[in-house]
Amino acid sequence: MIQRIALIVLVCSTAAPSQEAVCPEATTYTWLGGNENWFLNTNWSPNGVPGSDDIAYIPSVDLQNQKFFPIISSGHAAVCALVMEKTDEEAETGPTLTLQWASGTAWNLNVGGQNGLIVGPDCEIRLEKDMTLNLLSPGTVQLDGSIVFKSSLPDKRPTINFPTGATILKGGGHILGEQLGRLWSTAGYQSQSWVVVGPDNALHGEFHIDVGLINNGVVDPVGGLSEGQGITQRAIYLTCTPKMGSGQWNITGGTADINHAIYVNVDLTGTGRIKVGNYGILYVNRHISLGGGFTMEGNGKYIVPRLTLFDAHRFVKVCDFSGS
């Protein structure tokens, strides 16, 4: 099993495709922002709504002149590629795209082309409860901005669906779970879908991570969330398909009343390291073997059932009770 996992890591880390979206003979539709309706023809140039063979390009708009960024709230949308770019450097915010839960109905945005998602710096895709972003082809996601799970219910979680094969995150951005979301695959629990987190990318907030994960960046249930975002107890659940990588598995510290956590419910291996902050909890429910070591601060703790392997190259306990 370890040899098979090592082979997967090698293939996924060396076979990165080009960042240019593969959309032959596509028409590029540029967002104009007369109002928020994605499906209104006059909000796009040329006049019309981008379809599954087209590229949707969302630049900055003049918010002071009552322009708007798009909202998908009344139907399913499909494009070959979605490109978001902050073209006005003086603007306070970059472009946003919201998949909005409305009238109890869930909608999808399908991105069908290989390398078809480019989210530039200061740009943001927002997924509300029960809304789904479907990536239909493996390849590179250029993520310098954010994909954010904005709201959630126990039976209505925002979801990113990944295709069979490797989806490689590149850039300096993050996927952020302000509310509990899910990284999933249309193939379900028997998925051969893998997400490779680049060295400058991160998964922050609350997730169920059900796809295979190669973390060469940072996974942390708190990092990236400011105090103004109403932080409560947050957790990441690693489930279904093995997790591995050379990156950092962090649990940023909380308080005596707020214990942030990572639940390891599937085998975790690689050359990365674990850091449990003050009052953080690591639940080791499946085998862990990491070559990078394990650091624990102050009131942090880990819970390991009997007959479960927990192997780290080096253990360091930092006597710092101030939090992290």
CSV table of C-alpha atoms in Angstrom, one decimal:
chain,number,residue,atom,x,y,z
A,1,MET,CA,0.0,0.0,0.0
A,2,ILE,CA,2.8,2.4,0.9
A,3,GLN,CA,4.5,1.8,-2.5
A,4,ARG,CA,1.3,2.4,-4.3
A,5,ILE,CA,0.7,5.7,-2.5
A,6,ALA,CA,4.3,6.8,-3.2
A,7,LEU,CA,3.7,6.1,-6.9
A,8,ILE,CA,0.5,8.2,-6.8
A,9,VAL,CA,2.4,11.1,-5.2
A,10,LEU,CA,5.1,10.9,-7.9
A,11,VAL,CA,2.7,10.9,-10.7
A,12,CYS,CA,0.6,13.7,-9.3
A,13,SER,CA,3.6,15.9,-8.5
A,14,THR,CA,5.3,15.6,-11.9
A,15,ALA,CA,2.5,15.5,-14.4
A,16,ALA,CA,1.2,19.0,-13.9
A,17,PRO,CA,-0.5,20.2,-17.0
A,18,SER,CA,-0.3,23.7,-18.6
A,19,GLN,CA,-2.3,26.5,-16.8
A,20,GLU,CA,-4.0,27.6,-20.1
A,21,ALA,CA,-7.6,26.5,-20.2
A,22,VAL,CA,-8.3,23.8,-22.8
A,23,CYS,CA,-11.3,25.2,-24.6
A,24,PRO,CA,-11.0,24.8,-28.4
A,25,GLU,CA,-12.8,27.5,-30.5
A,26,ALA,CA,-14.4,28.9,-27.4
A,27,THR,CA,-16.1,32.3,-27.3
A,28,THR,CA,-15.1,34.5,-24.4
A,29,TYR,CA,-18.0,36.3,-22.7
A,30,THR,CA,-17.0,39.3,-20.6
A,31,TRP,CA,-19.1,40.3,-17.6
A,32,LEU,CA,-20.5,43.8,-17.7
A,33,GLY,CA,-22.5,43.9,-14.5
A,34,GLY,CA,-25.7,45.8,-15.3
A,35,ASN,CA,-27.3,43.8,-12.4
A,36,GLU,CA,-26.5,40.5,-10.5
A,37,ASN,CA,-28.2,38.1,-12.9
A,38,TRP,CA,-25.8,35.6,-14.4
A,39,PHE,CA,-28.5,34.5,-16.9
A,40,LEU,CA,-29.3,38.0,-18.3
A,41,ASN,CA,-28.0,38.3,-21.9
A,42,THR,CA,-27.2,42.1,-21.6
A,43,ASN,CA,-24.9,41.4,-18.6
A,44,TRP,CA,-22.4,39.9,-21.0
A,45,SER,CA,-20.4,41.0,-24.0
A,46,PRO,CA,-21.1,39.7,-26.6
A,47,ASN,CA,-24.8,39.7,-25.9
A,48,GLY,CA,-25.7,36.3,-24.5
A,49,VAL,CA,-25.0,33.9,-21.7
A,50,PRO,CA,-21.8,31.8,-21.7
A,51,GLY,CA,-22.4,28.0,-22.2
A,52,SER,CA,-20.5,24.8,-21.8
A,53,ASP,CA,-18.2,25.5,-24.7
A,54,ASP,CA,-17.5,29.1,-23.7
A,55,ILE,CA,-15.2,31.1,-21.4
A,56,ALA,CA,-16.7,33.3,-18.8
A,57,TYR,CA,-14.4,36.2,-18.0
A,58,ILE,CA,-15.2,38.3,-14.8
A,59,PRO,CA,-13.1,41.4,-14.4
A,60,SER,CA,-13.5,44.3,-12.0
A,61,VAL,CA,-16.5,46.5,-12.4
A,62,ASP,CA,-17.2,50.0,-11.2
A,63,LEU,CA,-19.1,49.5,-8.0
A,64,GLN,CA,-19.5,53.2,-7.4
A,65,ASN,CA,-21.3,53.4,-10.7
A,66,GLN,CA,-23.8,50.7,-9.5
A,67,LYS,CA,-22.3,47.8,-11.3
A,68,PHE,CA,-22.7,44.3,-9.9
A,69,PHE,CA,-20.9,41.0,-9.7
A,70,PRO,CA,-22.7,37.9,-10.8
A,71,ILE,CA,-25.0,35.7,-8.7
A,72,ILE,CA,-26.2,32.2,-9.8
A,73,SER,CA,-29.6,31.7,-8.0
A,74,SER,CA,-32.2,30.6,-10.5
A,75,GLY,CA,-30.7,27.8,-12.6
A,76,HIS,CA,-27.7,25.6,-13.4
A,77,ALA,CA,-24.8,27.2,-15.2
A,78,ALA,CA,-22.1,25.6,-17.3
A,79,VAL,CA,-18.9,27.0,-18.9
A,80,CYS,CA,-15.8,25.5,-20.4
A,81,ALA,CA,-13.7,27.9,-18.3
A,82,LEU,CA,-14.2,30.5,-15.6
A,83,VAL,CA,-11.6,33.3,-15.4
A,84,MET,CA,-11.7,35.9,-12.6
A,85,GLU,CA,-9.3,38.8,-12.6
A,86,LYS,CA,-9.0,42.1,-10.6
A,87,THR,CA,-8.4,44.5,-13.4
A,88,ASP,CA,-8.8,47.7,-11.3
A,89,GLU,CA,-5.9,47.9,-8.8
A,90,GLU,CA,-7.5,50.9,-7.0
A,91,ALA,CA,-10.7,48.9,-6.2
A,92,GLU,CA,-11.0,47.8,-2.6
A,93,THR,CA,-12.2,44.4,-3.6
A,94,GLY,CA,-11.8,42.1,-6.6
A,95,PRO,CA,-14.6,40.3,-8.5
A,96,THR,CA,-16.9,37.9,-6.8
A,97,LEU,CA,-19.1,35.1,-8.0
A,98,THR,CA,-21.9,33.8,-5.7
A,99,LEU,CA,-23.7,30.6,-5.9
A,100,GLN,CA,-26.7,31.6,-3.9
A,101,TRP,CA,-29.2,29.3,-2.1
A,102,ALA,CA,-32.6,30.6,-2.9
A,103,SER,CA,-36.2,29.2,-2.4
A,104,GLY,CA,-34.9,25.9,-1.1
A,105,THR,CA,-33.3,25.0,-4.5
A,106,ALA,CA,-29.7,23.9,-5.1
A,107,TRP,CA,-27.9,25.0,-8.2
A,108,ASN,CA,-24.6,23.9,-9.8
A,109,LEU,CA,-21.9,25.6,-11.7
A,110,ASN,CA,-20.1,23.2,-14.0
A,111,VAL,CA,-16.6,24.0,-15.3
A,112,GLY,CA,-15.9,21.5,-18.0
A,113,GLY,CA,-12.6,22.4,-19.6
A,114,GLN,CA,-9.2,21.1,-18.5
A,115,ASN,CA,-7.4,23.8,-16.5
A,116,GLY,CA,-10.7,25.7,-16.7
A,117,LEU,CA,-10.7,27.5,-13.4
A,118,ILE,CA,-8.6,30.6,-12.8
A,119,VAL,CA,-9.3,32.7,-9.7
A,120,GLY,CA,-7.0,35.7,-9.5
A,121,PRO,CA,-5.7,37.6,-6.5
A,122,ASP,CA,-8.4,39.3,-4.4
A,123,CYS,CA,-11.1,37.4,-6.4
A,124,GLU,CA,-13.6,35.1,-4.6
A,125,ILE,CA,-16.1,32.4,-5.4
A,126,ARG,CA,-18.8,32.0,-2.8
A,127,LEU,CA,-20.7,28.8,-2.3
A,128,GLU,CA,-23.8,28.8,-0.1
A,129,LYS,CA,-25.6,25.8,1.4
A,130,ASP,CA,-26.4,23.0,-0.9
A,131,MET,CA,-24.7,24.8,-3.9
A,132,THR,CA,-22.1,22.9,-5.9
A,133,LEU,CA,-19.0,23.8,-8.0
A,134,ASN,CA,-18.4,20.9,-10.3
A,135,LEU,CA,-14.9,20.5,-11.9
A,136,LEU,CA,-15.5,18.0,-14.7
A,137,SER,CA,-11.9,17.6,-16.1
A,138,PRO,CA,-8.6,17.0,-14.2
A,139,GLY,CA,-5.9,19.6,-14.5
A,140,THR,CA,-4.7,22.8,-12.9
A,141,VAL,CA,-6.7,25.2,-10.8
A,142,GLN,CA,-4.9,28.6,-10.7
A,143,LEU,CA,-6.0,29.7,-7.2
A,144,ASP,CA,-4.6,33.0,-6.1
A,145,GLY,CA,-7.9,34.2,-4.6
A,146,SER,CA,-10.4,32.3,-2.5
A,147,ILE,CA,-13.2,29.7,-2.8
A,148,VAL,CA,-15.4,30.2,0.3
A,149,PHE,CA,-18.1,28.1,1.8
A,150,LYS,CA,-20.4,30.8,3.2
A,151,SER,CA,-23.3,29.0,4.8
A,152,SER,CA,-24.2,25.4,5.6
A,153,LEU,CA,-26.8,23.1,7.2
A,154,PRO,CA,-26.2,19.5,8.3
A,155,ASP,CA,-28.0,18.1,5.2
A,156,LYS,CA,-27.2,21.0,2.9
A,157,ARG,CA,-23.5,21.5,2.7
A,158,PRO,CA,-21.8,23.5,0.0
A,159,THR,CA,-19.6,21.2,-2.1
A,160,ILE,CA,-16.7,21.2,-4.6
A,161,ASN,CA,-16.9,18.1,-6.8
A,162,PHE,CA,-13.6,17.0,-8.2
A,163,PRO,CA,-13.2,14.7,-11.3
A,164,THR,CA,-11.4,11.4,-11.5
A,165,GLY,CA,-7.7,12.0,-11.8
A,166,ALA,CA,-5.5,14.8,-10.2
A,167,THR,CA,-6.6,18.4,-9.7
A,168,ILE,CA,-3.6,20.5,-8.8
A,169,LEU,CA,-4.0,23.8,-6.9
A,170,LYS,CA,-1.4,26.3,-7.8
A,171,GLY,CA,-0.9,30.0,-6.7
A,172,GLY,CA,-1.1,31.6,-3.3
A,173,GLY,CA,-4.9,31.3,-2.6
A,174,HIS,CA,-7.0,29.1,-0.4
A,175,ILE,CA,-10.2,27.2,0.0
A,176,LEU,CA,-11.9,28.6,3.1
A,177,GLY,CA,-14.7,26.9,5.1
A,178,GLU,CA,-16.4,29.7,7.0
A,179,GLN,CA,-19.1,27.1,7.4
A,180,LEU,CA,-18.9,23.3,7.1
A,181,GLY,CA,-18.3,22.3,3.4
A,182,ARG,CA,-17.3,19.2,1.5
A,183,LEU,CA,-14.5,18.3,-0.9
A,184,TRP,CA,-16.1,15.5,-2.8
A,185,SER,CA,-16.2,13.6,-6.0
A,186,THR,CA,-19.1,12.7,-8.4
A,187,ALA,CA,-17.7,9.1,-8.2
A,188,GLY,CA,-18.7,9.0,-4.5
A,189,TYR,CA,-16.8,6.9,-1.9
A,190,GLN,CA,-15.1,4.8,-4.5
A,191,SER,CA,-13.5,7.9,-5.9
A,192,GLN,CA,-10.1,8.0,-7.6
A,193,SER,CA,-10.2,11.8,-7.4
A,194,TRP,CA,-7.1,13.5,-6.0
A,195,VAL,CA,-6.5,17.1,-4.9
A,196,VAL,CA,-2.9,18.3,-4.8
A,197,VAL,CA,-2.5,21.4,-2.6
A,198,GLY,CA,0.4,23.5,-3.9
A,199,PRO,CA,3.2,24.7,-1.5
A,200,ASP,CA,1.6,28.2,-1.3
A,201,ASN,CA,-2.0,27.1,-1.2
A,202,ALA,CA,-4.1,26.2,1.9
A,203,LEU,CA,-7.3,24.6,3.1
A,204,HIS,CA,-8.6,26.7,6.0
A,205,GLY,CA,-11.8,26.4,8.0
A,206,GLU,CA,-14.3,23.6,8.3
A,207,PHE,CA,-14.4,20.7,5.8
A,208,HIS,CA,-15.2,17.1,5.2
A,209,ILE,CA,-12.3,16.1,2.9
A,210,ASP,CA,-13.5,12.9,1.3
A,211,VAL,CA,-11.3,13.0,-1.9
A,212,GLY,CA,-7.7,11.8,-1.9
A,213,LEU,CA,-5.5,14.7,-0.7
A,214,ILE,CA,-1.9,15.4,-1.3
A,215,ASN,CA,-1.1,18.4,1.0
A,216,ASN,CA,2.1,20.1,0.0
A,217,GLY,CA,0.8,23.4,1.5
A,218,VAL,CA,-1.2,24.0,4.8
A,219,VAL,CA,-4.3,22.4,6.2
A,220,ASP,CA,-5.7,24.2,9.3
A,221,PRO,CA,-9.2,24.4,10.6
A,222,VAL,CA,-8.7,28.0,11.8
A,223,GLY,CA,-5.9,29.7,9.7
A,224,GLY,CA,-7.2,32.3,7.3
A,225,LEU,CA,-10.3,33.2,9.4
A,226,SER,CA,-10.2,36.5,11.2
A,227,GLU,CA,-11.7,37.1,14.6
A,228,GLY,CA,-14.4,39.3,13.0
A,229,GLN,CA,-15.8,36.2,11.2
A,230,GLY,CA,-17.3,34.8,14.4
A,231,ILE,CA,-14.9,31.9,15.0
A,232,THR,CA,-16.4,29.1,17.0
A,233,GLN,CA,-15.1,25.6,17.5
A,234,ARG,CA,-13.9,24.4,14.1
A,235,ALA,CA,-12.9,21.0,12.8
A,236,ILE,CA,-11.5,19.3,9.7
A,237,TYR,CA,-12.5,15.7,9.0
A,238,LEU,CA,-10.1,13.6,6.9
A,239,THR,CA,-12.2,10.7,5.6
A,240,CYS,CA,-12.7,8.1,2.8
A,241,THR,CA,-9.5,8.3,0.7
A,242,PRO,CA,-5.9,8.4,2.0
A,243,LYS,CA,-4.2,11.7,2.8
A,244,MET,CA,-0.5,12.5,2.4
A,245,GLY,CA,2.0,15.1,1.4
A,246,SER,CA,5.0,17.2,2.4
A,247,GLY,CA,3.0,20.1,3.9
A,248,GLN,CA,1.9,21.3,7.3
A,249,TRP,CA,-1.1,19.8,9.2
A,250,ASN,CA,-1.9,22.6,11.7
A,251,ILE,CA,-4.5,23.0,14.4
A,252,THR,CA,-4.2,26.7,15.3
A,253,GLY,CA,-4.9,27.1,19.0
A,254,GLY,CA,-8.1,28.1,20.7
A,255,THR,CA,-9.3,28.6,24.2
A,256,ALA,CA,-10.4,26.4,27.2
A,257,ASP,CA,-13.9,26.7,25.7
A,258,ILE,CA,-13.1,26.4,22.0
A,259,ASN,CA,-11.1,23.3,21.0
A,260,HIS,CA,-10.3,23.3,17.3
A,261,ALA,CA,-9.6,19.8,15.9
A,262,ILE,CA,-8.5,17.6,13.1
A,263,TYR,CA,-10.2,14.2,12.9
A,264,VAL,CA,-7.9,11.7,11.1
A,265,ASN,CA,-10.5,9.0,10.0
A,266,VAL,CA,-8.3,7.6,7.2
A,267,ASP,CA,-4.6,6.8,6.8
A,268,LEU,CA,-2.3,9.8,6.8
A,269,THR,CA,1.3,9.5,5.6
A,270,GLY,CA,4.1,11.5,3.9
A,271,THR,CA,7.0,13.8,4.8
A,272,GLY,CA,4.9,16.6,6.3
A,273,ARG,CA,4.6,17.6,9.9
A,274,ILE,CA,1.8,18.2,12.5
A,275,LYS,CA,1.5,21.1,14.8
A,276,VAL,CA,-1.2,21.1,17.5
A,277,GLY,CA,-1.7,24.6,19.0
A,278,ASN,CA,-2.8,25.6,22.5
A,279,TYR,CA,-6.2,23.8,23.3
A,280,GLY,CA,-6.1,22.1,19.9
A,281,ILE,CA,-7.1,18.4,19.6
A,282,LEU,CA,-5.8,15.8,17.1
A,283,TYR,CA,-8.1,12.7,17.0
A,284,VAL,CA,-6.0,9.8,15.6
A,285,ASN,CA,-8.6,7.3,14.6
A,286,ARG,CA,-6.5,5.8,11.8
A,287,HIS,CA,-2.8,5.2,11.2
A,288,ILE,CA,-0.5,8.2,11.0
A,289,SER,CA,3.1,8.0,9.7
A,290,LEU,CA,4.8,11.4,9.0
A,291,GLY,CA,8.5,12.0,8.5
A,292,GLY,CA,8.4,15.7,9.4
A,293,GLY,CA,7.8,15.5,13.1
A,294,PHE,CA,5.1,16.5,15.6
A,295,THR,CA,4.9,19.7,17.7
A,296,MET,CA,2.4,20.3,20.4
A,297,GLU,CA,1.8,23.5,22.4
A,298,GLY,CA,0.5,24.2,25.9
A,299,ASN,CA,-2.8,22.6,26.4
A,300,GLY,CA,-2.9,20.8,23.1
A,301,LYS,CA,-3.6,17.1,23.1
A,302,TYR,CA,-3.9,14.1,20.9
A,303,ILE,CA,-6.1,11.1,21.3
A,304,VAL,CA,-5.0,7.7,20.0
A,305,PRO,CA,-7.1,4.5,20.4
A,306,ARG,CA,-5.2,1.3,21.2
A,307,LEU,CA,-3.8,-0.6,18.3
A,308,THR,CA,-3.6,2.6,16.1
A,309,LEU,CA,-0.2,3.5,14.7
A,310,PHE,CA,1.0,7.1,15.4
A,311,ASP,CA,4.5,7.5,14.1
A,312,ALA,CA,6.2,10.9,13.8
A,313,HIS,CA,9.9,11.4,13.2
A,314,ARG,CA,10.4,13.8,16.1
A,315,PHE,CA,8.1,14.9,19.0
A,316,VAL,CA,8.5,18.4,20.5
A,317,LYS,CA,6.3,19.8,23.3
A,318,VAL,CA,6.5,23.6,23.5
A,319,CYS,CA,5.7,25.0,27.0
A,320,ASP,CA,3.7,27.9,25.7
A,321,PHE,CA,0.3,28.4,27.1
A,322,SER,CA,-0.5,31.7,25.4
A,323,GLY,CA,-2.1,30.2,22.3
A,324,SER,CA,-0.8,30.2,18.7
